[in-house]
Amino acid sequence: MSDATSSKVDRKTILQSVGGVSIPGGVEAMVDAMSQRHFSVLRMHRNRFRDHGDETLSLANRAPFSTKPIDWYSLGLRVTDADARPSRHLAYAGGDYYLQDAGSLLALAAAGCDGDSLKGKIVCDLCAAPGGKASAMLEAVGETGFLLANEPIRSRLAPLKYNLARTGSDRYAISSLDPDVLAKRLGGVFDCVIIDAPCSGQALMSKGRQSESAMSMKQITHSAARQNRILDAAMALLRHDGRLIYSTCTFAHAENESQMQRLIERGDARPDQVASLTPYQSDDGCYRLWPHVHQCAGAFAAAFRSCLDPIKAKATKSGGKKSQRNKCDAKTIEELGRWFDPSLIDGLNVAIDGAVMFAYPSDMPIWMGRVAVAGPEIAYRTGKTWKPSHEAALRTGPSRLAIESAALSCDQAQAFVTGNAVNSIAQSTTAAQGWMVARYQGRPLGWVKSDGRIGKNHLPMSARMSGEVIG
Ligand SMILES: C[S@@+](CC[C@H](N)C(=O)[O-])C[C@H]1O[C@@H](n2cnc3c(N)ncnc32)[C@H](O)[C@@H]1O
């Protein structure tokens, strides 16, 4: 928010909007902080260092510049080096960290994404694009859980797909349904549902991404009505005692604590206190971060448990059983076997949608496949020829598929991420030629196709970096 805009923010309107919640330090300090820019922080990839054999590195040493921890999220780091440019590093290209507002880490803390409680769980992100929270949930469910990332607005699916692929995991599916419709099809199946609700976005004013109309009662009432509907759908999606995580980036009581009170009064849900978040508590089960206190744009998050016993929808009857549908046939295994380990592909469930091939793990619940419009992409077709997808190059840990790799030097990696060919590729690989995953310090960056001398760059345009890249 520019100074000119901040001067228009009416303190009375803020006080009215925040409702009964007391603003620590007062409204003047809050308005001042809203006119300042808050820099993004690092959310460290929780499995990346394990996958590359350097898990013993302390969290602070995992970033290539100086940082300090974020109090409310144990995988969060604030950059303290004023000259650091985190988005320009090869470590960022290699997926070591994501850049987010520190406020968005509050909901992840409430969900337990930095601990072990989500491991093996079936979780849903109901409003998922662009995937900042969904990617953290995917990392947190580990190698036995699953994530359904739902985003009703189709035009927002591309960044969601990209951010989920960056985790290196294949344990997810993407749906694009109105929450009501999804709830009718998948009643009572999820252990945890996270709603990062579309809201009036008052906290985004400090990032210049929202105008002062975010403060208007009309906008707040409109958003609150939509949040009611999304919350009701989320309650239907949860199993009994399942966890609901609700968050917004707005200050309005009507969009935050009031929404939770409605669930309590109806007997649908009960607060589920998060001990580590006690310093940020507003009401029971509700937590807030303030721009003038916590050096972020501001955030609201709540953790509740379902008291309902939802009737399971028909589609879920076979939920959890192993799916035998669409197992890879011999011809497909042969095609994919040019780039991927055939013994790994054999166990996957393949779904072809037009020119794109997805490969889901065989233990994914059948019902998740039925609502999926996308998932872990493995190959795509141009004309009659299949090529390996960028997403498949990024698989790490147990999801790793690619056979051949090229271990790039810093210079080669800098050339690769900026979209250039990789020279002298033969020195970096044992394979004579063909498709191979370009890696830097073990991290997958994307595909190169080598003719034995030069590696042709197959990094999608959207993943390329421009300008200076720091090694
Ligand atoms: C605040 S954003 C989510 C940000 C995301 N969770 C992240 O961390 O990257 C809210 C999302 O809700 C989606 N949305 C809009 N209307 C919706 C509805 N009726 N039901 C569910 N999601 C909706 C928007 O398209 C938007 O992508």
Coordinates of C-alpha atoms and ligand atoms in Angstrom, one line a residue:
M1 CA 0.0 0.0 0.0
S2 CA 1.5 3.4 -1.0
D3 CA 1.5 6.2 1.6
A4 CA -1.1 7.9 -0.5
T5 CA -3.4 4.9 -0.1
S6 CA -2.6 4.4 3.5
S7 CA -3.7 7.9 4.4
K8 CA -7.1 6.9 3.0
V9 CA -7.5 4.0 5.4
D10 CA -10.0 5.0 7.9
R11 CA -9.0 3.9 11.5
K12 CA -12.6 3.6 12.5
T13 CA -13.3 1.3 9.6
I14 CA -10.4 -1.0 10.7
L15 CA -11.6 -1.0 14.3
Q16 CA -15.2 -1.8 13.1
S17 CA -13.9 -4.5 10.8
V18 CA -11.7 -6.2 13.4
G19 CA -14.7 -6.3 15.8
G20 CA -14.1 -7.3 19.4
V21 CA -10.5 -8.4 18.9
S22 CA -8.1 -6.0 20.5
I23 CA -5.3 -4.8 18.3
P24 CA -2.0 -5.1 20.3
G25 CA -0.3 -1.8 20.4
G26 CA -3.3 0.0 18.9
V27 CA -4.7 0.8 15.5
E28 CA -2.3 3.6 14.7
A29 CA 0.7 1.3 14.8
M30 CA -1.2 -1.2 12.7
V31 CA -2.0 1.3 10.0
D32 CA 1.6 2.5 9.9
A33 CA 2.8 -1.0 9.5
M34 CA 0.3 -1.6 6.7
S35 CA 2.0 1.0 4.7
Q36 CA 5.3 -0.8 4.8
R37 CA 6.5 -3.6 2.5
H38 CA 7.0 -7.0 4.1
F39 CA 9.6 -9.2 2.4
S40 CA 8.9 -12.8 1.7
V41 CA 10.5 -15.4 3.9
L42 CA 11.8 -18.9 3.2
R43 CA 9.8 -22.0 3.9
M44 CA 12.4 -24.7 3.7
H45 CA 11.6 -27.9 1.8
R46 CA 11.2 -30.4 4.6
N47 CA 12.6 -33.5 2.8
R48 CA 15.1 -32.0 0.4
F49 CA 18.1 -32.3 2.6
R50 CA 17.2 -35.9 3.6
D51 CA 16.9 -36.8 -0.1
H52 CA 20.3 -35.5 -0.8
G53 CA 22.2 -36.9 2.2
D54 CA 22.8 -33.7 4.1
E55 CA 20.1 -33.9 6.7
T56 CA 22.5 -33.1 9.5
L57 CA 22.8 -29.5 8.3
S58 CA 21.1 -27.2 10.8
L59 CA 18.1 -25.3 9.4
A60 CA 19.9 -22.0 9.3
N61 CA 22.8 -23.6 7.3
R62 CA 20.4 -24.8 4.7
A63 CA 20.0 -21.3 3.2
P64 CA 22.9 -19.8 1.2
F65 CA 22.7 -16.5 3.0
S66 CA 22.2 -15.4 6.6
T67 CA 18.7 -15.9 8.2
K68 CA 17.0 -16.1 11.5
P69 CA 14.2 -18.5 12.5
I70 CA 10.5 -17.6 12.4
D71 CA 8.9 -18.1 15.8
W72 CA 5.7 -19.7 14.7
Y73 CA 6.9 -22.1 12.1
S74 CA 10.0 -24.3 12.6
L75 CA 10.7 -24.6 8.9
G76 CA 10.5 -20.9 8.3
L77 CA 13.5 -18.6 8.0
R78 CA 13.6 -14.8 7.7
V79 CA 16.4 -13.4 5.5
T80 CA 18.7 -11.1 7.5
D81 CA 21.2 -10.3 4.8
A82 CA 19.9 -7.1 3.2
D83 CA 21.8 -7.8 0.0
A84 CA 20.5 -11.4 -0.4
R85 CA 18.3 -12.1 -3.4
P86 CA 16.7 -15.5 -2.5
S87 CA 14.8 -15.8 -5.8
R88 CA 18.0 -15.6 -7.8
H89 CA 19.8 -18.6 -6.2
L90 CA 20.4 -22.0 -7.7
A91 CA 19.2 -23.3 -4.3
Y92 CA 15.8 -21.8 -5.1
A93 CA 15.8 -23.3 -8.6
G94 CA 16.7 -26.7 -7.0
G95 CA 13.6 -26.5 -4.7
D96 CA 15.4 -26.1 -1.4
Y97 CA 12.9 -23.4 -0.3
Y98 CA 9.7 -21.6 -1.3
L99 CA 9.2 -17.9 -0.9
Q100 CA 6.0 -16.9 1.0
D101 CA 4.7 -14.2 3.3
A102 CA 5.5 -15.1 6.9
G103 CA 1.8 -14.7 7.6
S104 CA 0.9 -17.7 5.5
L105 CA 3.1 -19.9 7.7
L106 CA 0.6 -19.5 10.5
A107 CA -2.0 -21.8 8.9
L108 CA 0.8 -24.3 8.1
A109 CA 1.8 -24.3 11.8
A110 CA -1.9 -24.8 12.8
A111 CA -2.0 -27.8 10.4
G112 CA 1.2 -29.2 11.8
C113 CA 3.1 -29.2 8.5
D114 CA 6.4 -28.8 10.3
G115 CA 5.8 -31.8 12.5
D116 CA 4.8 -35.5 12.0
S117 CA 1.1 -35.4 12.7
L118 CA 0.1 -35.3 9.1
K119 CA 2.2 -38.3 8.0
G120 CA 0.1 -40.9 6.3
K121 CA -3.0 -38.8 6.4
I122 CA -5.5 -38.2 3.6
V123 CA -5.8 -34.4 3.3
C124 CA -7.6 -31.9 1.2
D125 CA -6.7 -28.3 0.3
L126 CA -10.1 -26.9 -0.7
C127 CA -8.9 -23.6 -2.2
A128 CA -5.5 -24.6 -3.3
A129 CA -4.1 -22.3 -6.0
P130 CA -1.3 -21.2 -6.4
G131 CA -0.2 -24.0 -4.0
G132 CA 1.9 -22.3 -1.3
K133 CA 0.0 -24.2 1.4
A134 CA -0.8 -27.3 -0.7
S135 CA 2.9 -27.9 -1.4
A136 CA 3.6 -27.8 2.4
M137 CA 0.8 -30.2 3.1
L138 CA 2.1 -32.6 0.4
E139 CA 5.5 -32.6 1.9
A140 CA 4.0 -33.2 5.3
V141 CA 1.8 -36.3 4.4
G142 CA 5.1 -38.0 3.5
E143 CA 5.3 -41.3 1.6
T144 CA 2.1 -42.9 2.8
G145 CA -0.4 -40.1 2.8
F146 CA -2.3 -38.3 0.0
L147 CA -3.3 -34.8 -0.9
L148 CA -6.2 -33.7 -2.9
A149 CA -5.6 -30.1 -4.0
N150 CA -8.9 -28.6 -5.2
E151 CA -9.1 -25.3 -7.0
P152 CA -12.4 -24.4 -8.6
I153 CA -11.0 -21.8 -11.0
R154 CA -9.4 -23.7 -13.9
S155 CA -7.3 -20.8 -15.1
R156 CA -5.4 -21.0 -11.7
L157 CA -4.4 -24.6 -12.1
A158 CA -1.1 -24.1 -13.9
P159 CA 0.9 -22.6 -11.0
L160 CA -0.7 -25.1 -8.6
K161 CA 0.6 -28.0 -10.8
Y162 CA 4.0 -26.4 -10.9
N163 CA 4.3 -25.8 -7.2
L164 CA 3.1 -29.4 -6.3
A165 CA 5.6 -30.8 -8.8
R166 CA 8.4 -28.8 -7.0
T167 CA 7.9 -31.0 -3.9
G168 CA 9.3 -34.0 -5.8
S169 CA 6.3 -36.1 -4.5
D170 CA 3.7 -38.0 -6.6
R171 CA 1.2 -38.5 -3.8
Y172 CA -1.4 -36.0 -4.9
A173 CA -4.3 -35.4 -7.3
I174 CA -5.8 -32.1 -8.4
S175 CA -9.5 -31.5 -8.7
S176 CA -11.4 -28.4 -9.9
L177 CA -14.8 -28.5 -8.4
D178 CA -17.0 -26.2 -6.5
P179 CA -16.6 -27.3 -2.8
D180 CA -20.3 -28.2 -2.6
V181 CA -20.0 -30.5 -5.5
L182 CA -16.8 -32.1 -4.1
A183 CA -18.5 -32.6 -0.7
K184 CA -21.4 -34.4 -2.4
R185 CA -19.0 -36.8 -4.0
L186 CA -16.5 -37.3 -1.3
G187 CA -18.4 -37.1 2.0
G188 CA -16.5 -37.9 5.2
V189 CA -13.2 -39.1 3.8
F190 CA -10.6 -36.6 4.8
D191 CA -8.5 -36.6 8.0
C192 CA -7.7 -32.9 7.5
V193 CA -9.2 -30.2 5.3
I194 CA -7.4 -26.9 4.9
I195 CA -9.3 -23.8 3.7
D196 CA -7.2 -20.8 2.8
A197 CA -10.4 -18.9 2.0
P198 CA -11.0 -16.3 -0.7
C199 CA -11.4 -13.2 1.4
S200 CA -11.5 -9.4 1.4
G201 CA -7.7 -9.6 1.5
Q202 CA -7.1 -6.6 3.8
A203 CA -3.6 -7.8 4.7
L204 CA -2.7 -7.7 1.0
M205 CA -3.0 -3.9 1.0
S206 CA 0.5 -3.7 2.4
K207 CA 1.8 -5.7 -0.7
G208 CA -0.1 -3.3 -3.0
R209 CA -2.3 -6.2 -4.2
Q210 CA -5.5 -5.0 -2.8
S211 CA -7.3 -1.6 -2.7
E212 CA -9.0 0.1 0.2
S213 CA -12.3 -1.4 -1.0
A214 CA -11.1 -4.5 1.0
M215 CA -12.2 -2.6 4.0
S216 CA -15.8 -2.0 2.8
M217 CA -18.6 -3.7 4.6
K218 CA -20.0 -4.8 1.3
Q219 CA -16.8 -6.7 0.4
I220 CA -16.6 -8.2 3.9
T221 CA -20.2 -9.4 3.8
H222 CA -19.8 -10.8 0.4
S223 CA -16.7 -12.7 1.4
A224 CA -18.2 -13.9 4.6
A225 CA -21.2 -15.5 2.8
R226 CA -18.9 -17.3 0.5
Q227 CA -16.7 -18.5 3.4
N228 CA -19.9 -19.9 5.1
R229 CA -20.6 -22.1 2.1
I230 CA -17.0 -23.3 1.8
L231 CA -16.8 -24.1 5.5
D232 CA -20.0 -26.1 5.3
A233 CA -18.6 -28.1 2.4
A234 CA -15.4 -28.7 4.3
M235 CA -17.3 -30.0 7.3
A236 CA -19.0 -32.5 5.0
L237 CA -15.7 -33.6 3.6
L238 CA -14.2 -34.4 7.0
R239 CA -14.4 -37.7 8.8
H240 CA -15.7 -37.5 12.4
D241 CA -13.0 -35.9 14.6
G242 CA -11.1 -34.8 11.4
R243 CA -9.2 -31.5 11.6
L244 CA -10.3 -28.3 9.9
I245 CA -7.7 -25.7 9.3
Y246 CA -9.2 -22.3 8.3
S247 CA -7.2 -19.3 7.3
T248 CA -7.5 -15.9 5.7
C249 CA -5.3 -12.9 4.9
T250 CA -7.8 -10.4 6.2
F251 CA -8.5 -8.8 9.6
A252 CA -12.3 -8.7 9.6
H253 CA -13.9 -10.5 12.5
A254 CA -16.9 -11.5 10.3
E255 CA -14.5 -13.4 8.0
N256 CA -12.5 -14.9 10.9
E257 CA -13.6 -15.6 14.5
S258 CA -17.3 -15.2 13.5
Q259 CA -17.0 -18.0 11.0
M260 CA -15.6 -20.3 13.7
Q261 CA -18.3 -19.2 16.3
R262 CA -21.0 -20.3 13.8
L263 CA -19.5 -23.8 13.7
I264 CA -19.3 -24.0 17.5
E265 CA -22.8 -22.7 18.0
R266 CA -24.2 -25.3 15.6
G267 CA -22.3 -28.0 17.4
D268 CA -20.5 -28.9 14.2
A269 CA -16.9 -28.4 15.4
R270 CA -14.9 -27.7 18.5
P271 CA -11.6 -25.7 18.9
D272 CA -8.4 -27.8 18.7
Q273 CA -5.8 -25.7 20.5
V274 CA -2.3 -25.6 19.1
A275 CA 0.0 -25.3 22.1
S276 CA 2.9 -23.7 20.1
L277 CA 0.6 -21.0 18.8
T278 CA -0.7 -19.8 22.2
P279 CA 1.2 -16.5 22.0
Y280 CA -0.9 -15.7 18.9
Q281 CA -4.3 -16.7 20.2
S282 CA -7.3 -14.5 19.7
D283 CA -10.3 -16.7 20.5
D284 CA -10.2 -20.5 21.4
G285 CA -8.7 -22.3 18.4
C286 CA -8.1 -19.0 16.6
Y287 CA -4.8 -17.3 16.0
R288 CA -3.7 -14.0 14.5
L289 CA -0.6 -12.3 13.3
W290 CA -0.4 -8.5 13.1
P291 CA 1.6 -6.5 10.6
H292 CA 3.1 -4.2 13.2
V293 CA 4.0 -6.9 15.7
H294 CA 5.0 -9.9 13.6
Q295 CA 6.8 -8.4 10.5
C296 CA 4.4 -9.9 8.0
A297 CA 1.3 -8.8 6.1
G298 CA -1.0 -10.2 8.8
A299 CA -2.9 -13.5 9.0
F300 CA -5.7 -15.4 10.6
A301 CA -5.7 -19.2 11.2
A302 CA -7.9 -21.5 13.2
A303 CA -7.7 -25.2 14.1
F304 CA -10.9 -27.1 14.8
R305 CA -12.1 -30.7 15.0
S306 CA -15.3 -32.0 13.4
C307 CA -18.0 -33.2 15.8
L308 CA -20.2 -34.4 12.9
D309 CA -20.7 -37.9 11.8
P310 CA -21.1 -37.3 8.1
I311 CA -22.8 -39.9 5.9
K312 CA -20.2 -41.2 3.5
A313 CA -21.0 -40.6 -0.1
K314 CA -21.3 -43.6 -2.4
A315 CA -18.2 -42.7 -4.3
T316 CA -16.1 -43.4 -1.2
K317 CA -17.1 -47.0 -0.6
S318 CA -13.8 -48.3 -2.1
G319 CA -11.8 -45.5 -0.6
G320 CA -8.4 -46.6 0.7
K321 CA -8.3 -49.9 -1.2
K322 CA -5.6 -50.4 -3.8
S323 CA -6.7 -49.4 -7.3
Q324 CA -6.0 -51.8 -10.1
R325 CA -7.4 -49.6 -12.8
N326 CA -5.3 -48.4 -15.6
K327 CA -2.2 -50.3 -14.7
C328 CA 0.6 -49.6 -17.2
D329 CA 0.4 -52.0 -20.1
A330 CA 3.5 -53.5 -21.6
K331 CA 3.6 -51.1 -24.5
T332 CA 3.4 -48.0 -22.2
I333 CA 6.0 -49.5 -19.9
E334 CA 8.3 -49.9 -22.9
E335 CA 7.7 -46.3 -24.1
L336 CA 8.3 -44.8 -20.6
G337 CA 11.1 -47.3 -20.0
R338 CA 13.3 -45.2 -22.3
W339 CA 13.6 -42.6 -19.5
F340 CA 12.2 -44.2 -16.3
D341 CA 13.0 -47.3 -14.3
P342 CA 10.5 -49.9 -15.7
S343 CA 10.2 -51.6 -12.3
L344 CA 8.9 -48.4 -10.8
I345 CA 6.5 -47.6 -13.6
D346 CA 5.0 -51.0 -13.4
G347 CA 3.3 -50.3 -10.1
L348 CA 1.8 -46.9 -11.2
N349 CA -1.8 -46.2 -12.3
V350 CA -1.6 -44.4 -15.6
A351 CA -4.3 -42.0 -16.8
I352 CA -4.1 -40.3 -20.2
D353 CA -6.0 -37.1 -20.7
G354 CA -5.6 -35.9 -24.3
A355 CA -1.9 -35.2 -24.8
V356 CA -0.9 -35.6 -21.2
M357 CA -0.1 -38.8 -19.2
F358 CA -0.4 -38.8 -15.4
A359 CA 1.0 -41.6 -13.2
Y360 CA -0.6 -42.0 -9.8
P361 CA 0.8 -44.3 -7.0
S362 CA -1.1 -47.6 -6.9
D363 CA -2.3 -47.1 -3.4
M364 CA -4.0 -43.8 -4.1
P365 CA -7.7 -44.1 -3.0
I366 CA -9.8 -44.9 -6.0
W367 CA -12.2 -42.0 -5.3
M368 CA -9.4 -39.5 -5.5
G369 CA -8.7 -40.6 -9.1
R370 CA -12.4 -40.1 -9.9
V371 CA -12.4 -36.4 -9.2
A372 CA -8.9 -35.7 -10.5
V373 CA -8.4 -33.5 -13.5
A374 CA -4.6 -33.6 -13.1
G375 CA -1.9 -35.1 -11.0
P376 CA 1.7 -36.2 -11.1
E377 CA 2.4 -35.7 -14.8
I378 CA 4.9 -38.2 -16.3
A379 CA 4.8 -37.6 -20.1
Y380 CA 3.2 -35.5 -22.8
R381 CA 2.6 -36.0 -26.5
T382 CA 3.5 -33.8 -29.4
G383 CA 2.0 -35.3 -32.5
K384 CA 2.5 -39.0 -32.1
T385 CA 5.7 -38.8 -30.0
W386 CA 5.7 -39.0 -26.2
K387 CA 8.2 -37.0 -24.3
P388 CA 9.0 -37.0 -20.6
S389 CA 7.3 -34.2 -18.6
H390 CA 9.2 -31.6 -16.7
E391 CA 7.3 -32.6 -13.5
A392 CA 8.7 -36.2 -13.8
A393 CA 12.2 -34.9 -13.8
L394 CA 11.6 -33.2 -10.4
R395 CA 10.7 -36.4 -8.6
T396 CA 12.9 -37.1 -5.6
G397 CA 13.1 -39.6 -2.7
P398 CA 11.0 -42.7 -3.2
S399 CA 9.2 -41.0 -6.1
R400 CA 12.4 -40.7 -8.2
L401 CA 11.9 -42.2 -11.6
A402 CA 14.5 -41.0 -14.1
I403 CA 17.3 -43.4 -15.0
E404 CA 19.9 -41.1 -16.4
S405 CA 21.3 -37.9 -14.7
A406 CA 23.8 -35.2 -15.6
A407 CA 25.6 -33.8 -12.6
L408 CA 26.1 -30.1 -13.6
S409 CA 28.8 -27.8 -12.4
C410 CA 27.8 -24.4 -11.1
D411 CA 28.5 -22.8 -14.5
Q412 CA 26.5 -25.4 -16.4
A413 CA 23.6 -25.2 -13.9
Q414 CA 23.5 -21.4 -14.3
A415 CA 23.4 -21.8 -18.1
F416 CA 20.6 -24.5 -17.8
V417 CA 18.2 -22.5 -15.5
T418 CA 18.5 -19.5 -17.8
G419 CA 17.4 -21.7 -20.7
N420 CA 20.7 -22.2 -22.4
A421 CA 22.2 -25.4 -23.8
V422 CA 24.7 -27.3 -21.5
N423 CA 28.1 -27.6 -23.0
S424 CA 30.6 -30.5 -22.4
I425 CA 27.7 -32.6 -21.0
A426 CA 29.6 -35.8 -21.5
Q427 CA 31.9 -35.0 -18.5
S428 CA 28.8 -34.9 -16.2
T429 CA 27.2 -38.2 -17.1
T430 CA 27.9 -41.8 -17.8
A431 CA 25.2 -42.0 -20.5
A432 CA 26.4 -41.5 -24.0
Q433 CA 23.3 -39.6 -25.1
G434 CA 19.6 -39.2 -24.8
W435 CA 17.2 -37.8 -22.1
M436 CA 18.7 -37.2 -18.7
V437 CA 17.8 -35.1 -15.6
A438 CA 20.1 -32.1 -15.1
R439 CA 21.0 -32.0 -11.4
Y440 CA 22.9 -29.5 -9.4
Q441 CA 24.3 -30.7 -6.1
G442 CA 21.9 -33.7 -6.5
R443 CA 18.8 -31.4 -6.9
P444 CA 16.8 -32.1 -10.1
L445 CA 16.4 -29.0 -12.3
G446 CA 14.8 -30.4 -15.5
W447 CA 15.5 -32.5 -18.6
V448 CA 18.4 -32.1 -21.0
K449 CA 18.7 -34.2 -24.2
S450 CA 22.3 -34.9 -24.9
D451 CA 23.9 -35.7 -28.3
G452 CA 27.0 -36.7 -26.5
R453 CA 28.6 -33.2 -26.6
I454 CA 25.8 -30.6 -25.9
G455 CA 22.8 -31.0 -23.7
K456 CA 19.7 -29.4 -25.4
N457 CA 17.7 -27.5 -22.8
H458 CA 14.1 -28.8 -22.2
L459 CA 13.3 -26.6 -19.2
P460 CA 9.8 -25.1 -19.8
M461 CA 9.7 -21.3 -20.3
S462 CA 7.7 -20.8 -17.1
A463 CA 10.6 -22.4 -15.1
R464 CA 13.4 -20.4 -16.6
M465 CA 15.2 -17.7 -14.7
S466 CA 16.3 -14.4 -16.3
G467 CA 19.2 -12.1 -15.3
E468 CA 21.9 -13.0 -12.8
V469 CA 21.7 -16.5 -11.2
I470 CA 23.8 -17.0 -8.0
G471 CA 25.5 -20.3 -7.5
Ligands
LIG1 C1 -6.3 -17.2 -0.7 S1 -6.3 -18.1 -2.2 C2 -5.5 -19.6 -1.8 C3 -4.0 -19.5 -1.7 C4 -3.4 -20.9 -1.6 N1 -4.0 -21.6 -0.5 C5 -1.9 -20.8 -1.4 O1 -1.4 -20.8 -0.2 O2 -1.2 -20.6 -2.3 C6 -7.9 -18.5 -2.4 C7 -8.2 -19.5 -3.5 O3 -9.6 -19.8 -3.4 C8 -10.1 -19.9 -4.7 N2 -11.6 -19.8 -4.7 C9 -12.4 -18.8 -5.2 N3 -13.7 -19.1 -5.0 C10 -13.7 -20.3 -4.4 C11 -14.8 -21.1 -3.9 N4 -16.0 -20.7 -4.0 N5 -14.4 -22.3 -3.4 C12 -13.2 -22.6 -3.2 N6 -12.1 -21.9 -3.6 C13 -12.4 -20.7 -4.2 C14 -9.4 -18.8 -5.5 O4 -9.4 -19.1 -6.9 C15 -8.0 -18.8 -4.9 O5 -7.2 -19.6 -5.7

